[in-house]
Short mmCIF file of C-alpha atoms in Angstrom, two decimals:
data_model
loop_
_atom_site.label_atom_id
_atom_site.label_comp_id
_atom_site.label_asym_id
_atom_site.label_seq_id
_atom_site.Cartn_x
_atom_site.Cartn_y
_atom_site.Cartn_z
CA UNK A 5 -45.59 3.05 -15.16
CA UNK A 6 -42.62 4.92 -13.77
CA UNK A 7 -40.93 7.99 -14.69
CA UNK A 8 -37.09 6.57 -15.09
CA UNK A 9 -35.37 9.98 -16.56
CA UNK A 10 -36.70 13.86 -16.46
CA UNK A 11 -35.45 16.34 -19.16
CA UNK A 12 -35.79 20.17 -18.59
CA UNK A 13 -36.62 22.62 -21.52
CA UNK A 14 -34.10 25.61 -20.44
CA UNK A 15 -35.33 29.06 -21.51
CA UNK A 16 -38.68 30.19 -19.64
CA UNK A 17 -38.68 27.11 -17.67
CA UNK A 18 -35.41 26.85 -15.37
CA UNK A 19 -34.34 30.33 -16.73
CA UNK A 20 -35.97 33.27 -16.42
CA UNK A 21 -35.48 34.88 -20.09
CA UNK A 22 -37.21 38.39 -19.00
CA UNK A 23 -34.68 38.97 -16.45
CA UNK A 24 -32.76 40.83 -19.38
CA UNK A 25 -35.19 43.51 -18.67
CA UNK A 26 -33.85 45.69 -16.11
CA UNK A 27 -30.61 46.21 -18.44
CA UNK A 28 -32.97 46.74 -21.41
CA UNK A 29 -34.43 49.18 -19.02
CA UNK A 30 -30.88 50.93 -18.36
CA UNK A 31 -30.28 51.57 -21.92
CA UNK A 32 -33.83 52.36 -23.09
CA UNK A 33 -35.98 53.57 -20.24
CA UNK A 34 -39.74 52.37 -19.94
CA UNK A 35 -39.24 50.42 -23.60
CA UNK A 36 -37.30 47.48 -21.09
CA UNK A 37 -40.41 45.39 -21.40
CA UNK A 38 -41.39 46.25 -24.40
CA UNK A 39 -37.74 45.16 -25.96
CA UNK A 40 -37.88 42.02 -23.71
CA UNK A 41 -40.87 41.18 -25.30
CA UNK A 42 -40.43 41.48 -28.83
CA UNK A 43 -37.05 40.10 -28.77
CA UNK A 44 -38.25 36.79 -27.22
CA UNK A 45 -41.00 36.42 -29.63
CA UNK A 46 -39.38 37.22 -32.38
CA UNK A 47 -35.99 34.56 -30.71
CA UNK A 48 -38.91 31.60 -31.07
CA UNK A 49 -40.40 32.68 -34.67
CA UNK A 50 -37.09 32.65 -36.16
CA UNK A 51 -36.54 29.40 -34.37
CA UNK A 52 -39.72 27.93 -36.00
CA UNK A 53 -39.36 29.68 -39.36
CA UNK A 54 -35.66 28.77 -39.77
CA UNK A 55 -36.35 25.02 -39.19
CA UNK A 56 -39.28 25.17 -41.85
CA UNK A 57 -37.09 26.93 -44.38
CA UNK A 58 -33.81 24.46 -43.91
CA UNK A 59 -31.89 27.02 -43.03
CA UNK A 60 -30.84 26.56 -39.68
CA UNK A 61 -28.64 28.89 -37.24
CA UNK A 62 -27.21 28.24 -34.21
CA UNK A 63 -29.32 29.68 -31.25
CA UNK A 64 -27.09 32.57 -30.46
CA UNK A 65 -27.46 33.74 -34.25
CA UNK A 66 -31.02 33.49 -33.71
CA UNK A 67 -31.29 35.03 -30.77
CA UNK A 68 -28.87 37.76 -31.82
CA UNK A 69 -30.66 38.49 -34.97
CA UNK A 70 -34.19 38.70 -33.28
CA UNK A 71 -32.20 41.37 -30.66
CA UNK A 72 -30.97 43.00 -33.73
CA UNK A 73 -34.96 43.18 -35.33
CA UNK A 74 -36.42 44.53 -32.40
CA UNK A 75 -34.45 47.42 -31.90
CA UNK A 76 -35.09 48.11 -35.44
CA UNK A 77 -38.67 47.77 -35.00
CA UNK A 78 -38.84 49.50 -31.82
CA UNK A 79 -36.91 52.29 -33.07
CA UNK A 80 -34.15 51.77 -30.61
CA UNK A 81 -30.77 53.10 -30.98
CA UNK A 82 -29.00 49.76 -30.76
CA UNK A 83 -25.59 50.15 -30.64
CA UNK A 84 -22.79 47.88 -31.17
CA UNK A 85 -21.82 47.84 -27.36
CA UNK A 86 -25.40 47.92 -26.33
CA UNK A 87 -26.20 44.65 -28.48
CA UNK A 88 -22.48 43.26 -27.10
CA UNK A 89 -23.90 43.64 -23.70
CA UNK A 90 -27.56 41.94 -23.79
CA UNK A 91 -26.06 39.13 -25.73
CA UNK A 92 -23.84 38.60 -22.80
CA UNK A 93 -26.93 39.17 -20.56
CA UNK A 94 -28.04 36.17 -21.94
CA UNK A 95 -25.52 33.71 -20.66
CA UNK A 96 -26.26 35.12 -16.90
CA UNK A 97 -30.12 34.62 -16.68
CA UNK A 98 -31.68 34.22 -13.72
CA UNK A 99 -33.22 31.22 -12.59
CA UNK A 100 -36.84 31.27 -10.99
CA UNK A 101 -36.77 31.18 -7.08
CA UNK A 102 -38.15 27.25 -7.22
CA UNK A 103 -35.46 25.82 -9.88
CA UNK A 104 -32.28 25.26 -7.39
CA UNK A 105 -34.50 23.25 -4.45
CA UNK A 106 -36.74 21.69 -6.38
CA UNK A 107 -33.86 20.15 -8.50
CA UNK A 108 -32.00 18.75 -5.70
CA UNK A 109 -35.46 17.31 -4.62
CA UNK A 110 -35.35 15.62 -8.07
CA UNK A 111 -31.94 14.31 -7.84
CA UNK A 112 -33.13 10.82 -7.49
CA UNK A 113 -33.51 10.55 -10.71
CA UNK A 114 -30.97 11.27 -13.96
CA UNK A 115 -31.78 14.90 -15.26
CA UNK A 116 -31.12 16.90 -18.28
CA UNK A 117 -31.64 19.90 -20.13
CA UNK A 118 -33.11 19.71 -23.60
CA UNK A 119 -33.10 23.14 -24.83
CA UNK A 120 -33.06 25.33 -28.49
CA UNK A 121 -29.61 26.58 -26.98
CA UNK A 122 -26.57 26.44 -28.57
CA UNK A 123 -23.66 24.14 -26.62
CA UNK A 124 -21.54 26.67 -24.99
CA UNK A 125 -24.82 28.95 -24.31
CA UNK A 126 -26.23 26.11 -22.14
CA UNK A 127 -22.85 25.57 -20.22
CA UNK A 128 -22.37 29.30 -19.59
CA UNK A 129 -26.15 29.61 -18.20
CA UNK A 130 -26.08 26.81 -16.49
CA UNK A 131 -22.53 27.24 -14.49
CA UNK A 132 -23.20 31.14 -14.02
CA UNK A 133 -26.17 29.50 -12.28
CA UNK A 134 -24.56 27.16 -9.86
CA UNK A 135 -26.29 24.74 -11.59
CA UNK A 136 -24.04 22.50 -13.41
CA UNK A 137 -23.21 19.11 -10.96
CA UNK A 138 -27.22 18.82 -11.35
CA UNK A 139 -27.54 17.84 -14.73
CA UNK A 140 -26.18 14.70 -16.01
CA UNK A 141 -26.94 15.70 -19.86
CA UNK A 142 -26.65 19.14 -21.62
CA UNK A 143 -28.64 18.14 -24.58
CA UNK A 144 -28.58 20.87 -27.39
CA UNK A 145 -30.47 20.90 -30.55
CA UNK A 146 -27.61 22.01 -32.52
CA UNK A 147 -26.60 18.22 -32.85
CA UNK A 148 -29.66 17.95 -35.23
CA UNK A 149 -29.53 21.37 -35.97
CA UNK A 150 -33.28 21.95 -36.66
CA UNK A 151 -35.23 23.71 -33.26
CA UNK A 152 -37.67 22.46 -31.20
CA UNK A 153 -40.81 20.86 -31.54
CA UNK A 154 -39.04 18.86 -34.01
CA UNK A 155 -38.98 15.02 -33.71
CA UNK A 156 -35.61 14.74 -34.23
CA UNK A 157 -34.93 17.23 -30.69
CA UNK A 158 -37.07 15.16 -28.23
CA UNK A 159 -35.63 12.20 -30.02
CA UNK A 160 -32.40 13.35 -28.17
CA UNK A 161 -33.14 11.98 -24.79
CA UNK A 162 -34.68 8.50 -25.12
CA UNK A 163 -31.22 8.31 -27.12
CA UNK A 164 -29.53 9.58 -24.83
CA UNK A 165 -30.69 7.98 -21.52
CA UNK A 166 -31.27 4.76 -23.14
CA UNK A 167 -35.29 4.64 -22.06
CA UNK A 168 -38.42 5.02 -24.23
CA UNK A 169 -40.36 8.41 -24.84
CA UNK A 170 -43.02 7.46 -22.20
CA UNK A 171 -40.75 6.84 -19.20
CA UNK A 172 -39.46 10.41 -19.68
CA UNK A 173 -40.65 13.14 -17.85
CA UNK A 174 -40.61 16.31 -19.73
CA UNK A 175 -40.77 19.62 -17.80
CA UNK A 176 -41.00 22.95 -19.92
CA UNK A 177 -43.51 26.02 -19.56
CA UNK A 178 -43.89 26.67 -22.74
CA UNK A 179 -46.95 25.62 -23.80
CA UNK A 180 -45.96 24.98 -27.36
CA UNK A 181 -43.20 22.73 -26.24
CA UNK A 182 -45.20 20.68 -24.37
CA UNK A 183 -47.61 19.96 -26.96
CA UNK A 184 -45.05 19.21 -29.31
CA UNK A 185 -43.53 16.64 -26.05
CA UNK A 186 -46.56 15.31 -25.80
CA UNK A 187 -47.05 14.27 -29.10
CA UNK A 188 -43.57 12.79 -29.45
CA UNK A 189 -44.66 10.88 -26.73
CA UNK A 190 -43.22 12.43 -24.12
CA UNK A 191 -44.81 12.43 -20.13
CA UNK A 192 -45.16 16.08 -19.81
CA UNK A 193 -44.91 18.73 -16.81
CA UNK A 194 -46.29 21.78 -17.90
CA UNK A 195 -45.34 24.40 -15.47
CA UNK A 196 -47.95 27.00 -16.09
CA UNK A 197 -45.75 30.33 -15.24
CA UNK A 198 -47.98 32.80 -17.08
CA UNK A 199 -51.13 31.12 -16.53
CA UNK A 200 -52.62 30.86 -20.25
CA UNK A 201 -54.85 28.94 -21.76
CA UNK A 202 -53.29 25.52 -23.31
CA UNK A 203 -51.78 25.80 -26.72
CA UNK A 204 -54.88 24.21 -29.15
CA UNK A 205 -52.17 21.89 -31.33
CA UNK A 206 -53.64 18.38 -30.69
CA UNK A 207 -51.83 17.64 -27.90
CA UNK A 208 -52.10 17.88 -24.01
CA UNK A 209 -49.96 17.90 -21.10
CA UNK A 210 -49.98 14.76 -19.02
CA UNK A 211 -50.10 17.17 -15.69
CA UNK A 212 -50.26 20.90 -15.42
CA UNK A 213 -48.75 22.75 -12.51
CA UNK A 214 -47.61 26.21 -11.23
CA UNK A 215 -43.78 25.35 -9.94
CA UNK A 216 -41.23 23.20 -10.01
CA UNK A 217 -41.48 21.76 -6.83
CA UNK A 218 -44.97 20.41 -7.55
CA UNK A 219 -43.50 18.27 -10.37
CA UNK A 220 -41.60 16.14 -7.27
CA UNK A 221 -45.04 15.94 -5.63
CA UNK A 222 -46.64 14.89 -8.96
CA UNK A 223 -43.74 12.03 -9.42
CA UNK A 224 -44.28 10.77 -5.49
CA UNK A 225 -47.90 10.66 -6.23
CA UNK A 226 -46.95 8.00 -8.97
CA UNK A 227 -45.06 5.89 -6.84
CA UNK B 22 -34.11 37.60 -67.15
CA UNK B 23 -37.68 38.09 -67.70
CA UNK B 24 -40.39 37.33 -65.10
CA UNK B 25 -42.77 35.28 -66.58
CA UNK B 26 -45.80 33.91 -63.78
CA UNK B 27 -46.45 35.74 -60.80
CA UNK B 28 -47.99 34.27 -57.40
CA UNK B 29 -49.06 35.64 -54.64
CA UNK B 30 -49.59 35.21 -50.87
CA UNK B 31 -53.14 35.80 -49.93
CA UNK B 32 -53.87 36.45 -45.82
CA UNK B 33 -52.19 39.91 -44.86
CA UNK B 34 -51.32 40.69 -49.00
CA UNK B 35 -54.56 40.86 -50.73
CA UNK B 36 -57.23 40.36 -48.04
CA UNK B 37 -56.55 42.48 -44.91
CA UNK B 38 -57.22 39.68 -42.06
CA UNK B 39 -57.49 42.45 -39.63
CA UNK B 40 -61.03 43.30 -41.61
CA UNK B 41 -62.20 41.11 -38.87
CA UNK B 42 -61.95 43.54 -36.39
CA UNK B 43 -65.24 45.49 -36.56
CA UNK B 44 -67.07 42.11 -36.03
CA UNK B 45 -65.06 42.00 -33.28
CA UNK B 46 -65.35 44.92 -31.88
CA UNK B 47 -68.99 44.84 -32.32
CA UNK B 48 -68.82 41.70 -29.86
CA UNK B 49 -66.62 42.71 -27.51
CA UNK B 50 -65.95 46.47 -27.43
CA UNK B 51 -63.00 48.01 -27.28
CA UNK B 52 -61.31 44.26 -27.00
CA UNK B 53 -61.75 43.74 -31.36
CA UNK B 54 -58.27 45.20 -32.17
CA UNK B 55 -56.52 43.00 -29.39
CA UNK B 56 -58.32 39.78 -30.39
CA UNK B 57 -57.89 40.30 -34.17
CA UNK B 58 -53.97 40.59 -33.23
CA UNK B 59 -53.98 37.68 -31.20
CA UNK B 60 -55.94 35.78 -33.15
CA UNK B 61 -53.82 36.30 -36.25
CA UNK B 62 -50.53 36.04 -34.59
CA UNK B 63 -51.61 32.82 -33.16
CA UNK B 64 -53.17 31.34 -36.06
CA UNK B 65 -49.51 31.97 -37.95
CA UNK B 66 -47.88 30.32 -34.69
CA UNK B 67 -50.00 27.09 -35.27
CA UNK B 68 -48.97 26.71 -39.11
CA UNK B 69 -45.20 26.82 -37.76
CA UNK B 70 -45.89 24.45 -35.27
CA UNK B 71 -48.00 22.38 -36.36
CA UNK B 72 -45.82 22.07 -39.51
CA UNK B 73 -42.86 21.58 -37.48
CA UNK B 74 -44.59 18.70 -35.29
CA UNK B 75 -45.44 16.89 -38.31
CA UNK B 76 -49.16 17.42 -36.90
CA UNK B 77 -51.07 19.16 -40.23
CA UNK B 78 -54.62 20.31 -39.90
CA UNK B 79 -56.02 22.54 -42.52
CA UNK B 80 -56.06 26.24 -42.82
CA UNK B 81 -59.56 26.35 -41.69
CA UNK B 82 -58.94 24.15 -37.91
CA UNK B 83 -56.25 25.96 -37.33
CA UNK B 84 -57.89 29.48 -37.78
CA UNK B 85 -60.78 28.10 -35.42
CA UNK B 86 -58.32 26.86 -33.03
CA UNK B 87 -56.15 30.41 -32.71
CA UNK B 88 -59.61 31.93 -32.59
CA UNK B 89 -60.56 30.09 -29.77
CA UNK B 90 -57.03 29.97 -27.99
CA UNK B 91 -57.42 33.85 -28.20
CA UNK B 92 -60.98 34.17 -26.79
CA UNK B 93 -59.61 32.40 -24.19
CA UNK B 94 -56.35 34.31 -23.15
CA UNK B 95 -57.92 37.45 -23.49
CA UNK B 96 -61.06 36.20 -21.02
CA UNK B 97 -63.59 36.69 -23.79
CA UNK B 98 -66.96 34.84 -24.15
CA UNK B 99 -67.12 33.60 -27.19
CA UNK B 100 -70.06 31.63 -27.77
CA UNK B 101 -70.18 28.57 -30.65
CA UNK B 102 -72.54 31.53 -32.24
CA UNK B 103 -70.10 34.42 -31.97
CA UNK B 104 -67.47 32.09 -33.04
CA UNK B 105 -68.66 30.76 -36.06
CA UNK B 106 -69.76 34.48 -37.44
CA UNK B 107 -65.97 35.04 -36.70
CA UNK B 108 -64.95 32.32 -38.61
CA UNK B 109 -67.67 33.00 -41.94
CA UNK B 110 -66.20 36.56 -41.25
CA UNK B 111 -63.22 35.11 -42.55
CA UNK B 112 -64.43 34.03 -45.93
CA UNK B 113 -65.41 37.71 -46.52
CA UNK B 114 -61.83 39.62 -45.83
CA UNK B 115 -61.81 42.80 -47.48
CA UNK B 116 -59.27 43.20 -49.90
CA UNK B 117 -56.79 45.88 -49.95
CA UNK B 118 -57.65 48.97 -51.57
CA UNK B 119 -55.31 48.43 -54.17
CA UNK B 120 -55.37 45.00 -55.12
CA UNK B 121 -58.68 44.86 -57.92
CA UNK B 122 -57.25 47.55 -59.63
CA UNK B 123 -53.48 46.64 -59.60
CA UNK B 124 -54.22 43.09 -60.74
CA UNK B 125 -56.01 44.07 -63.72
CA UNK B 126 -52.45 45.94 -64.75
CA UNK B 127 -50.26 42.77 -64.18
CA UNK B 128 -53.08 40.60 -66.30
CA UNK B 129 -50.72 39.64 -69.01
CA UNK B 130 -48.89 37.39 -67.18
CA UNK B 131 -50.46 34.05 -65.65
CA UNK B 132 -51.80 34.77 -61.92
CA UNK B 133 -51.41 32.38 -58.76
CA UNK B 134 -52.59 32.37 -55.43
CA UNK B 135 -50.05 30.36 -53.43
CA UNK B 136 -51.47 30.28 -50.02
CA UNK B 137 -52.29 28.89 -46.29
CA UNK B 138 -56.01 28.82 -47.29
CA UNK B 139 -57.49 25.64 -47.36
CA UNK B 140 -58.68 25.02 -51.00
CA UNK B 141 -62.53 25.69 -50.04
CA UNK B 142 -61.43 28.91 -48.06
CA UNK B 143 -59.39 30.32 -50.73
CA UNK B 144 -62.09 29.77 -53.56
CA UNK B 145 -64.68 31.57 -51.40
CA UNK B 146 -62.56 34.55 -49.67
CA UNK B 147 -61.42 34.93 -53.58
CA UNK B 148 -65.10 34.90 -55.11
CA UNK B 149 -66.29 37.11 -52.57
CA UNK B 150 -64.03 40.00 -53.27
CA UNK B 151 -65.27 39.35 -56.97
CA UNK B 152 -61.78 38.21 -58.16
CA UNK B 153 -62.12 34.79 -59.10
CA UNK B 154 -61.46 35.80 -63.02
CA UNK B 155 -58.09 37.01 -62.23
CA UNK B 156 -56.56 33.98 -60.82
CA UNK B 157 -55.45 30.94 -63.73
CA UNK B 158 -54.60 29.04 -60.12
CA UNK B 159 -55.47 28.83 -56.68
CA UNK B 160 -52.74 26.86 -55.19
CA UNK B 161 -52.86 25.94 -51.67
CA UNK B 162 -50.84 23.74 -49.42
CA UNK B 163 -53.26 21.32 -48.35
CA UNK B 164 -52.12 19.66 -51.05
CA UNK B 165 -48.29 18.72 -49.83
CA UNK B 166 -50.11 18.80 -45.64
CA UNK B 167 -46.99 21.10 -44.42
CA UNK B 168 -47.33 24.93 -44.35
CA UNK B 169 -45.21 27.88 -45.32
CA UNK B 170 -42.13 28.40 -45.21
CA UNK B 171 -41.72 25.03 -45.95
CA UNK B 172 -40.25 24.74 -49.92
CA UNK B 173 -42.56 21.96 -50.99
CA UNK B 174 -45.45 24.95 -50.59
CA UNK B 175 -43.59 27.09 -53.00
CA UNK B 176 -42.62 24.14 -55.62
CA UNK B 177 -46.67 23.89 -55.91
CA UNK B 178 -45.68 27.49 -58.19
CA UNK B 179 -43.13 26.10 -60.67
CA UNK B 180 -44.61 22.47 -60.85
CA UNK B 181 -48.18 24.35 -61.94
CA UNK B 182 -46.71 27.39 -63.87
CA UNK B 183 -44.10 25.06 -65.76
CA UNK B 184 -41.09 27.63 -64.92
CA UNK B 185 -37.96 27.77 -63.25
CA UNK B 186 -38.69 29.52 -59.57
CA UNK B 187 -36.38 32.03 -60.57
CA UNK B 188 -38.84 33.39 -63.66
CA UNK B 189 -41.23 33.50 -60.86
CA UNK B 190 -42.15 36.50 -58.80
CA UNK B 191 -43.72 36.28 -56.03
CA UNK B 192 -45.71 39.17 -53.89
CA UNK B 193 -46.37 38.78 -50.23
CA UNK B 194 -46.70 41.33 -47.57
CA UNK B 195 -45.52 38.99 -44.94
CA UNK B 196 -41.89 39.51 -44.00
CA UNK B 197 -40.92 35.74 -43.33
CA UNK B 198 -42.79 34.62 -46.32
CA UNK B 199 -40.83 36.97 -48.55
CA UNK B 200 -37.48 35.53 -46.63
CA UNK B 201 -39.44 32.03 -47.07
CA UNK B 202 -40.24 32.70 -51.04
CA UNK B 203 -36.62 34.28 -51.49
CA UNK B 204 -34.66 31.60 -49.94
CA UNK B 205 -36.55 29.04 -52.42
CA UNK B 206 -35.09 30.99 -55.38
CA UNK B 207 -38.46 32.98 -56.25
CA UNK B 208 -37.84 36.72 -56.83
CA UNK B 209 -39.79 38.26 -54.47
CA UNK B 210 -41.43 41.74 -54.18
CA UNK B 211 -42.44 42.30 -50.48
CA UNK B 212 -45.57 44.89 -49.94
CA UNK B 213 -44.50 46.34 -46.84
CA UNK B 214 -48.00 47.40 -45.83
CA UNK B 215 -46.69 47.85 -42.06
CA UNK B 216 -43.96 49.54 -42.16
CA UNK B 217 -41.96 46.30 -40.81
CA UNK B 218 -38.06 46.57 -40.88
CA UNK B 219 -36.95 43.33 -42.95
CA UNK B 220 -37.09 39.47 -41.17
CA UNK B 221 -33.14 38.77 -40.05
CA UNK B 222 -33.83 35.36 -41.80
CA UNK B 223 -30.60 35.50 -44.17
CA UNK B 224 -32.72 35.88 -47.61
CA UNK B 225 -33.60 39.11 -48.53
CA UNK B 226 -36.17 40.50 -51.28
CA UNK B 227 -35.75 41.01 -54.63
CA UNK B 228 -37.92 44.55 -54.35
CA UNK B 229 -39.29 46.20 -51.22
CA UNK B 230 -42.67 48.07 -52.40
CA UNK B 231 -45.15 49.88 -50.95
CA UNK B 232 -48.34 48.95 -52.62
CA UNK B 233 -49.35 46.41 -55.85
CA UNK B 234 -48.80 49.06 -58.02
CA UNK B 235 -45.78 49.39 -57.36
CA UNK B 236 -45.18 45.78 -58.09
CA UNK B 237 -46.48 46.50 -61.65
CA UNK B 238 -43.97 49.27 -62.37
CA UNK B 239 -41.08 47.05 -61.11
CA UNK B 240 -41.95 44.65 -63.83
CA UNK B 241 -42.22 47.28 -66.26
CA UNK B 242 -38.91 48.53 -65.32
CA UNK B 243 -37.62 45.08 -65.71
CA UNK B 244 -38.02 45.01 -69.40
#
C-alpha cells in the first residue's frame, strides 16, 4: 500500500517552538527555559481544554493567553512590549537543521502542513522560513475551529488531497498527535525529538524515527 | 439568588493526589515528588485527550496508564508489584485537612461529588476517608464516557439535583475545572490550594477562596 500524500504537524515538528528561548532569556535571565517551558505547556492545555469546553480561540489567542499565564505564574514582569515582542517571536521560529533537505527529498510527493495554527500564523512561519513553494496545502484548524486530536482536524487532509486516511503519511513529534493520527487512521511518522516514552492513549505510531530525513528512507523502504 | 445544591470536584479538592508521594518516595528515593507530578499531570493530559479523540477509558486505565507512562520517562523500575500498590494507593488519598470538618458546616444543603473517578474509585477513595455519609450523590462521568471540561459531565449536577446550573455551586481546586464549571453556568468557588494565578480560559469564578471554610462563609454571606 503506498503513501500517496504526507501532511506535517507544524509546531515541534518542522518548527522549533523553544527557539523563543534565547529572547525569553534577554528579558528574564536564567528563567528563558523555564518561561519556554511553561508557556508551551500551558499553549497545548488550553488547546485541549478549550476544544472540550466549546469555546474555541484562534491559536494566537491561545498561545498569547498561555504567554500571558506564565509570566504570571512565574512571577515575571511581563510587560506590554515584552509580550508584543515574543508573540512576534513566534512567527520567526526556527526550523530544525533536517526540515529544509529532507523536504525537498520529499518533494515527490504532495505535502502539507496540518497544524493548531491560526491561517496567517502558518503563512508568516512558514515564508520567514523559506519554506513556502514546499507545501502545496496550509491546512489550519481554525476552519473547524476545534484543536487537534480532534476528528474533524485530521479529517482536513483526506478532504483536502482527495485520498483516504491510510494513504496519508502523517509526520508530527508530538507524541500525543500521533496517537490521536493514528487512531483517525492516519500512517504515522513519529519523529522522536525528545526521546520519550510513547504516549499510552491506545494508539501507536506506524514507524518511529529520530529525523526527518529518515521518514524519506522509511517511504523508499515501502516502495 | 440563592444557592441551593453544591458539588464538588474530588482529585486535587478534597483528596490531595500528591498523598501518593511518600509511597513513592519510599520506592524510589528522592524521585517520589517528580513521579507524583508527572504522574498527575499526565493522568489529566490523558482525560483531555482521550476525550478529545473520542477514545474513553475509565478513570481507573487512565491513572494506570499515566502511572506507567511516568515510570517510564523518568527511567524508573516499576514493577507490576510496585505499580499496583501505587495504584490501591490511590483509593486511600488523604483528604485535605479541612475538608471533614468544613463539610459538616455546608450539611444543609444536598452534597455531590461530580468527578473523573470511575464510579468504583470514587465510592472507595470516599469511604476510606470515612465520608461516605456526607455525599446524597457520587456522580461520575463514566456515565456520559467523555471527561471534564466537557458540559455533558457537569449536566450530570442539574439533571440529579433537579436545579438550574446557576442555583448550583460548585467547588474545585483545579483552575480549568473552575473555568470548565463556570463556563457551563455553575457558580463556582475555586480553592486555590496552590497559589495558581487564574486559567486565561475566558470564564472566570464566581469566588476565589482559600480553603472549604471559606466556601461556607461565602454562602453565608450570600443570604
Amino acid at each position: 500500500m503506498t503513501i500517496k500524500a504526507l501532511a506535517f504537524d507544524a509546531y515541534g515538528t518542522l518548527f522549533d517552538v523553544h527557539s523563543v528561548t534565547a529572547l525569553c532569556d534577554e528579558f528574564f535571565p536564567d528563567r528563558g527555559a523555564a518561561l519556554s517551558q511553561l508557556w508551551r505547556s500551558k499553549q497545548l492545555e488550553y488547546t485541549w481544554l478549550r476544544s472540550l469546553m466549546s469555546n474555541y480561540e484562534d491559536f494566537w489567542h491561545v498561545t498569547e493567553a498561555a504567554l500571558s499565564f506564565a509570566g504570571e505564574a512565574l512571577k515575571l514582569d511581563l510587560t506590554d512590549d515584552k509580550q508584543a515582542r515574543l508573540m512576534n517571536a513566534y512567527l520567526h521560529l526556527t526550523p530544525y537543521p533536517d526540515v529544509t533537505s529532507a523536504l525537498k527529498c520529499l518533494s515527490h510527493l504532495p505535502l502539507a502542513i496540518l497544524s493548531n495554527g491560526a491561517p496567517q500564523m502558518l503563512t508568516e512561519v512558514v515564508a520567514n522560513a523559506n519554506l513556502s513553494a514546499e507545501f502545496k496545502h496550509l491546512l489550519s484548524v481554525d476552519s473547524v475551529k476545534i484543536f487537534k486530536p480532534h476528528a474533524s482536524v485530521y479529517q482536513l487532509a483526506p478532504d483536502t488531497f482527495g485520498v483516504a486516511p491510510h494513504e496519508i503519511g502523517f509526520v508530527s513529534s508530538n507524541g500525543w498527535d500521533v496517537a490521536g493520527a493514528a487512531h483517525f487512521g492516519f500512517r504515522t511518522f513519529w519523529i522522536n525529538r525528545n526521546k520519550q516514552p510513547p504516549e499510552k492513549l491506545g494508539a501507536q505510531a506506524f514507524r518511529v524515527v529520530s529525523t526527518l530525513h529518515d521518514v524519506a528512507d522509511e517511504l523508499q523502504k515501502m516502495n
